[in-house]
Amino acid sequence: MAAREAGVAVRSALISLCLVLAAGCGAGSSPEVEEGPDGTPDPVLVAGRAIFVDRCSSCHDADGSGTGDGPRLNRGRVLEVYPEPGDAAVVVSEGRNRMPAFGGLLTAGEVDAVLRYINEVL
Ligand code: HEC
């Protein structure tokens, strides 16, 4: 009896582990924020990642490589197009053509956080 319960516990632990791995490193997921020198990931980048996954990845793809809907944002692309600080934030806040305006949905701090995630992690 106890052995069977232990078996069930092991199996459900394995299932949870698989789910965590699938969410964290499966194809089509946004890269995690790496730990900084103090051993923890920058909380602003972690918040930026959550916003990106929720609100941007559907059009710009999970890794920012662009889909049919939105252009590529990763690998320094945003800084290349918008070298002036704040210019990219204006596009995100006010929108442009098929890019929706996020000014009413995200605070200025959240817009900065998602842009930092795009520029520093993707
Ligand atoms: C409904 C689809 C959609 C969503 C959701 C979306 N975008 Fe966009 N985004 C676009 C499109 C389309 C463009 C190109 C707009 C244009 O210039 O015509 C764009 C352009 C951009 C640009 C400018 C790129 C350049 O090369 O000029 C940035 C930066 C950007 N998006 C960031 C974001 C961020 C950050 C989010 C999430 C908060 C987001 N987008 C969500 C569709 C989307």
PDB file of C-alpha atoms in Angstrom, residues 3-103:
ATOM      1  CA  ALA A   3       4.815   1.419  -1.878  1.00  0.00           C
ATOM      2  CA  ARG A   4       1.966   2.124  -4.236  1.00  0.00           C
ATOM      3  CA  GLU A   5       1.421   5.576  -2.705  1.00  0.00           C
ATOM      4  CA  ALA A   6       5.121   6.314  -3.046  1.00  0.00           C
ATOM      5  CA  GLY A   7       4.913   5.257  -6.685  1.00  0.00           C
ATOM      6  CA  VAL A   8       2.046   7.643  -7.278  1.00  0.00           C
ATOM      7  CA  ALA A   9       3.948  10.438  -5.559  1.00  0.00           C
ATOM      8  CA  VAL A  10       7.041   9.818  -7.677  1.00  0.00           C
ATOM      9  CA  ARG A  11       4.987   9.713 -10.825  1.00  0.00           C
ATOM     10  CA  SER A  12       3.192  12.981 -10.073  1.00  0.00           C
ATOM     11  CA  ALA A  13       6.514  14.609  -9.189  1.00  0.00           C
ATOM     12  CA  LEU A  14       7.868  13.491 -12.564  1.00  0.00           C
ATOM     13  CA  ILE A  15       4.812  14.830 -14.346  1.00  0.00           C
ATOM     14  CA  SER A  16       5.239  18.210 -12.601  1.00  0.00           C
ATOM     15  CA  LEU A  17       8.913  18.263 -13.538  1.00  0.00           C
ATOM     16  CA  CYS A  18       8.056  17.592 -17.181  1.00  0.00           C
ATOM     17  CA  LEU A  19       5.515  20.412 -17.157  1.00  0.00           C
ATOM     18  CA  VAL A  20       8.058  22.816 -15.668  1.00  0.00           C
ATOM     19  CA  LEU A  21      10.653  21.789 -18.247  1.00  0.00           C
ATOM     20  CA  ALA A  22       8.167  22.077 -21.085  1.00  0.00           C
ATOM     21  CA  ALA A  23       7.159  25.565 -19.915  1.00  0.00           C
ATOM     22  CA  GLY A  24      10.732  26.699 -19.306  1.00  0.00           C
ATOM     23  CA  CYS A  25      12.686  25.339 -22.213  1.00  0.00           C
ATOM     24  CA  GLY A  26      10.212  23.887 -24.683  1.00  0.00           C
ATOM     25  CA  ALA A  27      10.115  25.074 -28.252  1.00  0.00           C
ATOM     26  CA  GLY A  28       8.156  28.279 -28.626  1.00  0.00           C
ATOM     27  CA  SER A  29       8.717  29.670 -25.135  1.00  0.00           C
ATOM     28  CA  SER A  30      10.320  33.002 -24.342  1.00  0.00           C
ATOM     29  CA  PRO A  31      13.831  32.725 -22.900  1.00  0.00           C
ATOM     30  CA  GLU A  32      14.110  32.968 -19.117  1.00  0.00           C
ATOM     31  CA  VAL A  33      16.062  35.785 -17.494  1.00  0.00           C
ATOM     32  CA  GLU A  34      19.464  34.559 -16.353  1.00  0.00           C
ATOM     33  CA  GLU A  35      20.689  35.034 -12.796  1.00  0.00           C
ATOM     34  CA  GLY A  36      22.749  38.132 -12.151  1.00  0.00           C
ATOM     35  CA  PRO A  37      25.993  38.316 -10.129  1.00  0.00           C
ATOM     36  CA  ASP A  38      23.980  38.195  -6.884  1.00  0.00           C
ATOM     37  CA  GLY A  39      22.458  34.843  -7.878  1.00  0.00           C
ATOM     38  CA  THR A  40      18.961  36.132  -8.627  1.00  0.00           C
ATOM     39  CA  PRO A  41      17.479  37.326 -11.917  1.00  0.00           C
ATOM     40  CA  ASP A  42      16.813  41.081 -12.246  1.00  0.00           C
ATOM     41  CA  PRO A  43      13.159  41.471 -11.121  1.00  0.00           C
ATOM     42  CA  VAL A  44      12.506  44.180 -13.730  1.00  0.00           C
ATOM     43  CA  LEU A  45      13.561  41.800 -16.514  1.00  0.00           C
ATOM     44  CA  VAL A  46      11.423  39.027 -14.991  1.00  0.00           C
ATOM     45  CA  ALA A  47       8.420  41.380 -14.992  1.00  0.00           C
ATOM     46  CA  GLY A  48       9.274  42.421 -18.565  1.00  0.00           C
ATOM     47  CA  ARG A  49       9.321  38.781 -19.637  1.00  0.00           C
ATOM     48  CA  ALA A  50       5.871  38.162 -18.160  1.00  0.00           C
ATOM     49  CA  ILE A  51       4.481  41.171 -20.051  1.00  0.00           C
ATOM     50  CA  PHE A  52       6.173  40.051 -23.268  1.00  0.00           C
ATOM     51  CA  VAL A  53       4.750  36.516 -22.984  1.00  0.00           C
ATOM     52  CA  ASP A  54       1.254  37.846 -22.212  1.00  0.00           C
ATOM     53  CA  ARG A  55       0.939  40.750 -24.570  1.00  0.00           C
ATOM     54  CA  CYS A  56       3.596  40.785 -27.283  1.00  0.00           C
ATOM     55  CA  SER A  57       4.628  37.241 -28.185  1.00  0.00           C
ATOM     56  CA  SER A  58       1.407  36.492 -30.074  1.00  0.00           C
ATOM     57  CA  CYS A  59       2.466  38.917 -32.810  1.00  0.00           C
ATOM     58  CA  HIS A  60       6.244  39.119 -32.376  1.00  0.00           C
ATOM     59  CA  ASP A  61       6.816  35.416 -31.581  1.00  0.00           C
ATOM     60  CA  ALA A  62       8.017  33.947 -28.283  1.00  0.00           C
ATOM     61  CA  ASP A  63      11.662  34.724 -29.039  1.00  0.00           C
ATOM     62  CA  GLY A  64      10.917  38.057 -30.710  1.00  0.00           C
ATOM     63  CA  SER A  65      11.925  36.734 -34.116  1.00  0.00           C
ATOM     64  CA  GLY A  66       8.700  38.055 -35.658  1.00  0.00           C
ATOM     65  CA  THR A  67       5.673  36.286 -37.069  1.00  0.00           C
ATOM     66  CA  GLY A  68       3.469  37.094 -40.011  1.00  0.00           C
ATOM     67  CA  ASP A  69       1.872  39.775 -37.823  1.00  0.00           C
ATOM     68  CA  GLY A  70       4.691  41.661 -36.141  1.00  0.00           C
ATOM     69  CA  PRO A  71       8.284  42.432 -37.167  1.00  0.00           C
ATOM     70  CA  ARG A  72      11.405  40.983 -35.563  1.00  0.00           C
ATOM     71  CA  LEU A  73      12.408  42.654 -32.278  1.00  0.00           C
ATOM     72  CA  ASN A  74      15.185  40.378 -31.026  1.00  0.00           C
ATOM     73  CA  ARG A  75      18.990  40.409 -31.324  1.00  0.00           C
ATOM     74  CA  GLY A  76      19.353  44.171 -30.946  1.00  0.00           C
ATOM     75  CA  ARG A  77      16.816  45.031 -33.602  1.00  0.00           C
ATOM     76  CA  VAL A  78      14.867  47.539 -31.466  1.00  0.00           C
ATOM     77  CA  LEU A  79      17.999  49.442 -30.416  1.00  0.00           C
ATOM     78  CA  GLU A  80      19.106  49.496 -34.055  1.00  0.00           C
ATOM     79  CA  VAL A  81      15.846  51.072 -35.213  1.00  0.00           C
ATOM     80  CA  TYR A  82      15.378  53.261 -32.093  1.00  0.00           C
ATOM     81  CA  PRO A  83      18.795  54.273 -30.758  1.00  0.00           C
ATOM     82  CA  GLU A  84      17.276  57.199 -28.832  1.00  0.00           C
ATOM     83  CA  PRO A  85      16.028  56.135 -25.399  1.00  0.00           C
ATOM     84  CA  GLY A  86      12.278  56.514 -25.215  1.00  0.00           C
ATOM     85  CA  ASP A  87      11.530  56.328 -28.952  1.00  0.00           C
ATOM     86  CA  ALA A  88      10.616  52.645 -28.868  1.00  0.00           C
ATOM     87  CA  ALA A  89       8.485  53.310 -25.766  1.00  0.00           C
ATOM     88  CA  VAL A  90       6.451  55.830 -27.794  1.00  0.00           C
ATOM     89  CA  VAL A  91       5.651  53.152 -30.416  1.00  0.00           C
ATOM     90  CA  VAL A  92       4.602  50.697 -27.692  1.00  0.00           C
ATOM     91  CA  SER A  93       2.500  53.277 -25.810  1.00  0.00           C
ATOM     92  CA  GLU A  94       0.864  54.928 -28.812  1.00  0.00           C
ATOM     93  CA  GLY A  95       0.852  52.046 -31.306  1.00  0.00           C
ATOM     94  CA  ARG A  96       1.355  52.312 -35.052  1.00  0.00           C
ATOM     95  CA  ASN A  97      -0.649  50.803 -37.916  1.00  0.00           C
ATOM     96  CA  ARG A  98      -1.441  47.206 -36.810  1.00  0.00           C
ATOM     97  CA  MET A  99       0.698  47.551 -33.663  1.00  0.00           C
ATOM     98  CA  PRO A 100      -1.803  48.187 -30.845  1.00  0.00           C
ATOM     99  CA  ALA A 101      -1.340  51.088 -28.379  1.00  0.00           C
ATOM    100  CA  PHE A 102      -0.438  49.817 -24.903  1.00  0.00           C
ATOM    101  CA  GLY A 103      -0.419  53.207 -23.162  1.00  0.00           C
TER     102      GLY A 103
END
